[in-house]
Short mmCIF file of C-alpha atoms and ligand atoms in Angstrom, two decimals:
data_model
loop_
_atom_site.label_atom_id
_atom_site.label_comp_id
_atom_site.label_asym_id
_atom_site.label_seq_id
_atom_site.Cartn_x
_atom_site.Cartn_y
_atom_site.Cartn_z
CA MET A 17 14.98 -2.02 -7.18
CA LYS A 18 13.24 1.39 -7.16
CA ARG A 19 15.61 4.32 -7.69
CA ASN A 20 15.11 7.95 -6.15
CA LEU A 21 16.74 11.16 -7.17
CA ILE A 22 16.93 13.00 -3.73
CA SER A 23 20.66 13.73 -3.84
CA MET A 24 23.29 14.20 -6.88
CA LEU A 25 24.94 11.26 -5.31
CA ASP A 26 21.97 9.20 -6.66
CA VAL A 27 22.83 9.83 -10.22
CA LYS A 28 26.71 9.76 -9.81
CA ASP A 29 27.09 6.76 -12.34
CA GLU A 30 24.67 7.97 -14.94
CA LEU A 31 24.71 11.87 -14.80
CA GLU A 32 26.04 12.80 -18.29
CA LYS A 33 23.87 9.95 -19.75
CA ILE A 34 20.67 11.91 -18.31
CA ILE A 35 22.05 15.34 -19.49
CA ASP A 36 22.57 13.90 -23.10
CA LEU A 37 19.06 12.34 -23.03
CA GLY A 38 17.78 15.98 -22.12
CA ILE A 39 19.76 17.53 -24.66
CA LYS A 40 18.23 14.89 -27.24
CA LEU A 41 14.61 14.91 -26.02
CA LYS A 42 14.64 18.72 -26.21
CA LYS A 43 16.10 18.67 -29.77
CA THR A 44 13.29 15.97 -30.78
CA SER A 45 10.54 17.65 -29.23
CA LYS A 46 11.26 21.03 -30.98
CA LYS A 47 11.46 19.44 -34.32
CA GLY A 48 7.63 18.51 -33.62
CA GLU A 49 8.45 14.89 -33.05
CA ASN A 50 6.54 12.87 -30.36
CA ILE A 51 8.34 11.95 -27.31
CA GLU A 52 5.40 10.38 -25.42
CA LEU A 53 7.46 7.95 -23.48
CA LEU A 54 5.63 7.73 -20.27
CA LYS A 55 2.30 7.33 -21.65
CA GLY A 56 -0.37 6.46 -19.14
CA LYS A 57 1.95 7.14 -16.11
CA THR A 58 1.11 9.63 -13.46
CA LEU A 59 3.49 12.05 -11.39
CA GLY A 60 2.25 13.01 -7.90
CA MET A 61 3.81 16.30 -6.88
CA ILE A 62 3.81 17.29 -3.22
CA PHE A 63 4.71 20.84 -2.27
CA GLU A 64 5.67 22.08 1.25
CA LYS A 65 7.15 25.13 -0.08
CA SER A 66 6.18 27.66 -2.74
CA SER A 67 7.42 27.27 -6.41
CA THR A 68 7.03 28.65 -10.01
CA ARG A 69 9.45 26.59 -11.99
CA THR A 70 9.38 23.36 -10.39
CA ARG A 71 5.60 23.03 -10.57
CA VAL A 72 5.01 24.18 -14.18
CA SER A 73 8.26 22.57 -15.78
CA PHE A 74 7.24 19.08 -14.08
CA GLU A 75 3.51 19.24 -14.83
CA VAL A 76 4.30 20.43 -18.83
CA GLY A 77 6.90 17.89 -18.86
CA MET A 78 4.73 15.32 -17.93
CA THR A 79 2.23 16.45 -20.35
CA LYS A 80 4.89 16.29 -23.07
CA LEU A 81 5.93 12.74 -22.10
CA GLY A 82 2.21 11.60 -22.68
CA GLY A 83 1.52 11.39 -18.85
CA HIS A 84 -0.36 13.17 -16.28
CA ALA A 85 0.83 15.12 -13.15
CA ILE A 86 -1.19 15.98 -10.00
CA PHE A 87 -0.50 19.11 -7.67
CA LEU A 88 -0.65 18.45 -4.15
CA SER A 89 -0.11 21.24 -2.02
CA LYS A 90 0.55 20.29 1.68
CA ASN A 91 -2.19 22.72 2.67
CA ASP A 92 -4.85 20.67 0.75
CA ILE A 93 -3.80 17.11 1.68
CA GLN A 94 -3.87 15.29 4.97
CA LEU A 95 -0.09 15.45 5.56
CA GLY A 96 -0.67 19.23 6.51
CA ARG A 97 -3.33 17.96 9.34
CA GLY A 98 -0.80 15.75 10.71
CA GLU A 99 -0.95 12.38 8.88
CA THR A 100 2.29 10.77 8.95
CA ILE A 101 4.88 10.78 6.08
CA GLU A 102 5.02 7.11 6.00
CA ASP A 103 1.31 6.72 5.65
CA THR A 104 1.17 9.45 2.75
CA ALA A 105 4.09 7.70 1.15
CA LEU A 106 2.65 4.31 1.21
CA VAL A 107 -0.88 5.43 0.15
CA LEU A 108 0.18 7.63 -2.72
CA SER A 109 2.60 4.60 -4.05
CA ARG A 110 -0.57 2.88 -4.72
CA TYR A 111 -2.00 5.52 -6.99
CA VAL A 112 0.84 7.16 -8.75
CA ASP A 113 3.86 5.94 -10.69
CA LEU A 114 6.39 8.88 -9.46
CA ILE A 115 6.57 11.25 -6.91
CA MET A 116 8.04 14.72 -6.87
CA TYR A 117 8.45 16.20 -3.46
CA ARG A 118 9.52 19.59 -2.37
CA ALA A 119 9.91 19.19 1.19
CA ILE A 120 10.42 21.31 4.27
CA SER A 121 13.75 19.35 5.43
CA ASN A 122 16.01 16.78 3.99
CA LYS A 123 14.82 14.42 6.99
CA ALA A 124 11.33 14.58 5.61
CA MET A 125 12.63 13.85 2.33
CA LYS A 126 14.56 10.87 3.33
CA GLU A 127 11.70 9.57 5.32
CA PHE A 128 9.35 9.88 2.37
CA ALA A 129 11.94 8.07 0.10
CA LYS A 130 12.12 5.23 2.50
CA TYR A 131 8.71 4.21 2.67
CA ALA A 132 7.40 5.16 -0.76
CA THR A 133 7.60 1.86 -2.99
CA ILE A 134 8.01 4.11 -6.24
CA PRO A 135 10.95 6.48 -7.45
CA VAL A 136 10.88 9.76 -5.47
CA ILE A 137 12.40 12.78 -6.91
CA SER A 138 13.45 15.84 -5.01
CA GLY A 139 11.98 19.20 -5.99
CA LEU A 140 14.33 20.75 -3.21
CA ASP A 141 14.88 20.64 0.62
CA ASP A 142 16.98 22.29 2.87
CA LYS A 143 20.11 20.36 1.95
CA GLU A 144 19.84 20.00 -1.87
CA HIS A 145 18.09 20.92 -5.16
CA PRO A 146 19.37 17.99 -7.49
CA CYS A 147 17.15 18.59 -10.36
CA GLN A 148 18.26 22.16 -10.83
CA VAL A 149 21.86 21.07 -10.70
CA VAL A 150 21.19 18.37 -13.19
CA THR A 151 19.47 21.47 -15.24
CA ASP A 152 22.44 23.90 -14.69
CA LEU A 153 24.85 21.27 -15.86
CA MET A 154 22.71 20.33 -19.05
CA THR A 155 22.50 24.29 -19.71
CA ILE A 156 26.57 24.36 -19.34
CA LYS A 157 26.91 21.59 -21.74
CA GLU A 158 24.73 23.16 -24.29
CA HIS A 159 26.75 26.41 -24.10
CA LYS A 160 30.18 24.92 -23.64
CA ARG A 161 29.94 21.64 -25.32
CA LYS A 162 31.69 20.13 -22.54
CA LEU A 163 31.71 19.92 -18.72
CA ASN A 164 35.08 18.27 -17.61
CA GLY A 165 37.82 20.53 -17.19
CA LEU A 166 35.63 23.85 -16.71
CA LYS A 167 36.12 26.34 -13.92
CA PHE A 168 32.80 26.83 -11.82
CA VAL A 169 32.60 29.75 -9.28
CA TYR A 170 29.75 30.02 -7.05
CA ILE A 171 29.38 33.04 -4.76
CA GLY A 172 26.65 33.49 -2.26
CA ASP A 173 25.30 31.27 0.74
CA GLY A 174 27.60 28.54 0.68
CA ALA A 175 25.23 26.36 2.80
CA ASN A 176 22.41 25.93 1.15
CA ASN A 177 20.73 23.41 -1.12
CA MET A 178 22.22 24.97 -4.33
CA SER A 179 25.63 25.09 -3.03
CA HIS A 180 25.64 21.50 -1.89
CA SER A 181 24.37 20.14 -4.94
CA TYR A 182 26.56 21.99 -7.13
CA LEU A 183 29.62 20.60 -5.03
CA LEU A 184 28.50 17.35 -5.72
CA GLY A 185 27.35 17.78 -9.55
CA CYS A 186 30.47 19.72 -10.42
CA ALA A 187 32.86 16.79 -8.79
CA ILE A 188 30.86 14.03 -10.65
CA VAL A 189 31.45 15.60 -14.11
CA GLY A 190 34.91 16.83 -13.37
CA MET A 191 34.68 20.34 -13.09
CA SER A 192 36.70 22.49 -10.50
CA ILE A 193 34.45 24.03 -8.11
CA LYS A 194 35.10 27.37 -5.90
CA ILE A 195 32.62 28.29 -3.19
CA VAL A 196 32.87 32.01 -2.32
CA SER A 197 30.92 32.70 0.95
CA PRO A 198 31.29 34.57 4.51
CA LYS A 199 32.87 31.96 6.76
CA ASN A 200 29.60 31.45 8.72
CA TYR A 201 27.90 30.19 5.39
CA TRP A 202 30.34 27.63 4.40
CA PRO A 203 28.81 24.48 3.23
CA ASP A 204 28.34 21.06 5.51
CA ASP A 205 31.52 19.11 5.68
CA PHE A 206 29.55 16.12 4.30
CA TYR A 207 29.15 17.75 0.80
CA VAL A 208 32.74 19.25 0.88
CA ASN A 209 34.28 15.53 1.63
CA GLU A 210 32.12 13.75 -0.79
CA ALA A 211 33.02 16.31 -3.48
CA ARG A 212 36.67 16.07 -2.64
CA LYS A 213 36.55 12.20 -2.82
CA MET A 214 35.54 12.70 -6.62
CA CYS A 215 37.39 15.77 -7.81
CA THR A 216 40.69 17.22 -6.38
CA LYS A 217 39.79 20.92 -7.44
CA VAL A 218 37.36 21.91 -4.74
CA GLU A 219 37.90 25.29 -3.06
CA ILE A 220 35.82 27.09 -0.11
CA THR A 221 36.86 30.78 0.50
CA ASP A 222 35.48 33.82 1.83
CA LYS A 223 37.75 36.05 -0.49
CA ILE A 224 35.48 37.72 -2.94
CA GLU A 225 38.15 39.88 -4.64
CA GLY A 226 39.28 38.46 -7.88
CA CYS A 227 37.36 35.23 -7.26
CA THR A 228 36.06 35.13 -10.64
CA LYS A 229 39.23 35.14 -12.27
CA ASP A 230 39.21 32.91 -15.51
CA ALA A 231 36.08 31.35 -14.61
CA ASP A 232 33.83 29.41 -17.30
CA VAL A 233 30.73 29.53 -15.26
CA VAL A 234 29.67 32.06 -12.58
CA ALA A 235 26.80 31.06 -10.34
CA THR A 236 24.86 32.41 -7.48
CA ASP A 237 21.46 31.93 -5.54
CA THR A 238 19.27 33.90 -3.13
CA TRP A 239 20.90 34.87 0.21
CA VAL A 240 17.63 34.22 1.95
CA SER A 241 16.35 30.65 1.20
CA MET A 242 12.75 29.38 1.79
CA GLY A 243 12.80 28.86 5.33
CA ASP A 244 15.60 31.44 6.28
CA GLU A 245 13.22 34.35 6.12
CA LYS A 246 13.62 34.87 10.04
CA GLN A 247 17.26 35.45 9.66
CA LYS A 248 16.74 37.96 6.76
CA VAL A 249 18.19 41.16 8.24
CA GLN A 250 21.35 39.38 9.53
CA ARG A 251 21.88 37.58 6.36
CA LEU A 252 21.73 40.80 4.27
CA LYS A 253 24.32 42.24 6.66
CA ASP A 254 26.64 39.00 6.48
CA PHE A 255 26.50 39.17 2.54
CA ASN A 256 27.21 42.49 1.90
CA GLY A 257 29.79 42.67 -0.48
CA TYR A 258 29.14 39.40 -1.92
CA THR A 259 26.78 40.74 -5.02
CA ILE A 260 27.88 39.71 -8.62
CA ASP A 261 28.17 43.06 -10.54
CA LYS A 262 29.77 43.70 -13.96
CA LYS A 263 32.88 44.33 -12.49
CA LEU A 264 33.18 40.91 -10.81
CA MET A 265 31.82 39.27 -14.10
CA SER A 266 34.51 41.06 -16.32
CA LEU A 267 37.35 38.83 -14.55
CA ALA A 268 35.90 35.76 -15.97
CA LYS A 269 36.55 34.43 -19.23
CA PRO A 270 35.26 36.52 -22.03
CA ASP A 271 32.77 33.56 -23.05
CA ALA A 272 31.78 32.85 -19.29
CA ILE A 273 28.22 32.33 -18.45
CA PHE A 274 26.18 33.37 -15.70
CA LEU A 275 23.69 30.91 -14.17
CA HIS A 276 20.99 31.74 -11.41
CA CYS A 277 18.35 28.95 -10.46
CA LEU A 278 15.69 31.76 -9.83
CA PRO A 279 13.65 33.53 -8.14
CA ALA A 280 16.53 36.43 -8.24
CA TYR A 281 16.55 39.41 -5.83
CA TYR A 282 18.37 42.09 -7.77
CA ASP A 283 21.07 44.06 -6.20
CA TYR A 284 21.53 41.57 -3.46
CA GLU A 285 22.94 38.49 -4.79
CA VAL A 286 23.45 39.81 -8.45
CA THR A 287 22.86 43.14 -10.11
CA LYS A 288 20.08 43.00 -12.92
CA ASP A 289 22.55 44.30 -15.54
CA VAL A 290 24.45 40.96 -15.04
CA ALA A 291 21.53 38.85 -14.66
CA HIS A 292 19.92 40.20 -17.83
CA GLY A 293 23.09 40.89 -19.57
CA PRO A 294 24.71 39.30 -22.57
CA GLN A 295 26.62 36.42 -20.46
CA SER A 296 23.36 35.59 -18.62
CA VAL A 297 21.63 32.12 -19.49
CA ILE A 298 19.18 32.17 -16.76
CA PHE A 299 16.21 31.99 -18.98
CA ASP A 300 17.63 28.90 -20.85
CA GLU A 301 18.42 27.60 -17.55
CA ALA A 302 14.58 27.96 -16.21
CA GLU A 303 13.38 26.44 -19.63
CA ASN A 304 15.72 23.49 -19.31
CA ARG A 305 14.35 22.55 -15.89
CA MET A 306 11.56 20.93 -18.10
CA TRP A 307 14.10 19.08 -20.46
CA ALA A 308 16.31 17.88 -17.71
CA GLN A 309 13.26 16.63 -15.70
CA ILE A 310 11.99 14.78 -18.62
CA ALA A 311 15.07 12.85 -18.89
CA ILE A 312 14.99 12.23 -15.09
CA MET A 313 11.52 10.93 -15.23
CA VAL A 314 12.24 8.79 -18.17
CA ASN A 315 15.52 7.21 -16.71
CA LEU A 316 13.75 6.39 -13.44
CA CYS A 317 10.81 4.92 -15.02
CA LYS A 318 12.95 2.48 -17.35
N1 CP B 16 14.53 27.43 -9.25
C1 CP B 16 13.43 26.75 -8.66
O1 CP B 16 13.32 25.89 -8.11
O2 CP B 16 12.35 27.81 -8.81
P1 CP B 16 10.90 27.46 -8.14
O3 CP B 16 11.23 27.88 -6.61
O4 CP B 16 10.06 28.43 -8.66
O5 CP B 16 10.38 26.25 -8.46
N1 NVA B 17 18.03 28.22 -2.45
C1 NVA B 17 16.56 28.59 -2.64
C2 NVA B 17 16.27 27.87 -3.91
C3 NVA B 17 14.92 28.35 -4.56
C4 NVA B 17 14.76 27.60 -5.85
C5 NVA B 17 15.54 28.20 -1.71
O1 NVA B 17 15.80 27.01 -1.25
O2 NVA B 17 14.71 29.04 -1.27
#
């Protein structure tokens, strides 16, 4: 049966295996050894929203694997003129071996995955961003040498795609997770309940004071995700006071690391001195999108 990665739940049983494969292939490739494990394969990449990292990391990753990637912007394909998701999925499945889809909604993502006869990888939708969270866990493992038992604190929009995928990802690997967010922006119940089924240490709070105490990892994301632009003024008001600054970071463990999937908006969700400071690993994280996705694609094609 074909497999997809459109939710962290899709990799529940093999998450650590994929992370370890990403770390291994990164080392192998950096030694100058060949990692052409998907020679002759083609990845189709559909984008309904903007991207820097997802587009480039998938395309270069596929090249390193000996395969080929095709960039399909919604504006340039018939999907943008009203061809159905069903027909688009059925047609593309006849040409390419894998699809990466950055979708406007989780509903569109699920519909595409239902009709595609080849593996579908989410490049983000409004509910989840699984490739980014596999990447972030790989980055944490590289820096901390373990995942289980670590304390993870996410501050910001608790109802967005990163927060939901972090809830599931941290729970799968046995990390405690605290989401710190104004009450109107708490995660969907579904993700909290699924996380709690796997891990007892899941906390949702609006209390920012002292929230990073003893954290091993502190993370955030934009307060205004793609698709939320109309609510920007209200959101900036609602999130006022939730900026990660040096003071908040100093409460975390001395060797704590800071993560941000990027793009970052400085002095909103985080100050630049933290994001570009000694505890930040945001550029390792950006690079690791490529290595984690290499492992994801190899895993789905096997
Ligand atoms: N983090 C991330 O997905 O970045 P892009 O929007 O640039 O792809
Ligand atoms: N939450 C952000 C992530 C961007 C990579 C968004 O959806 O815009």
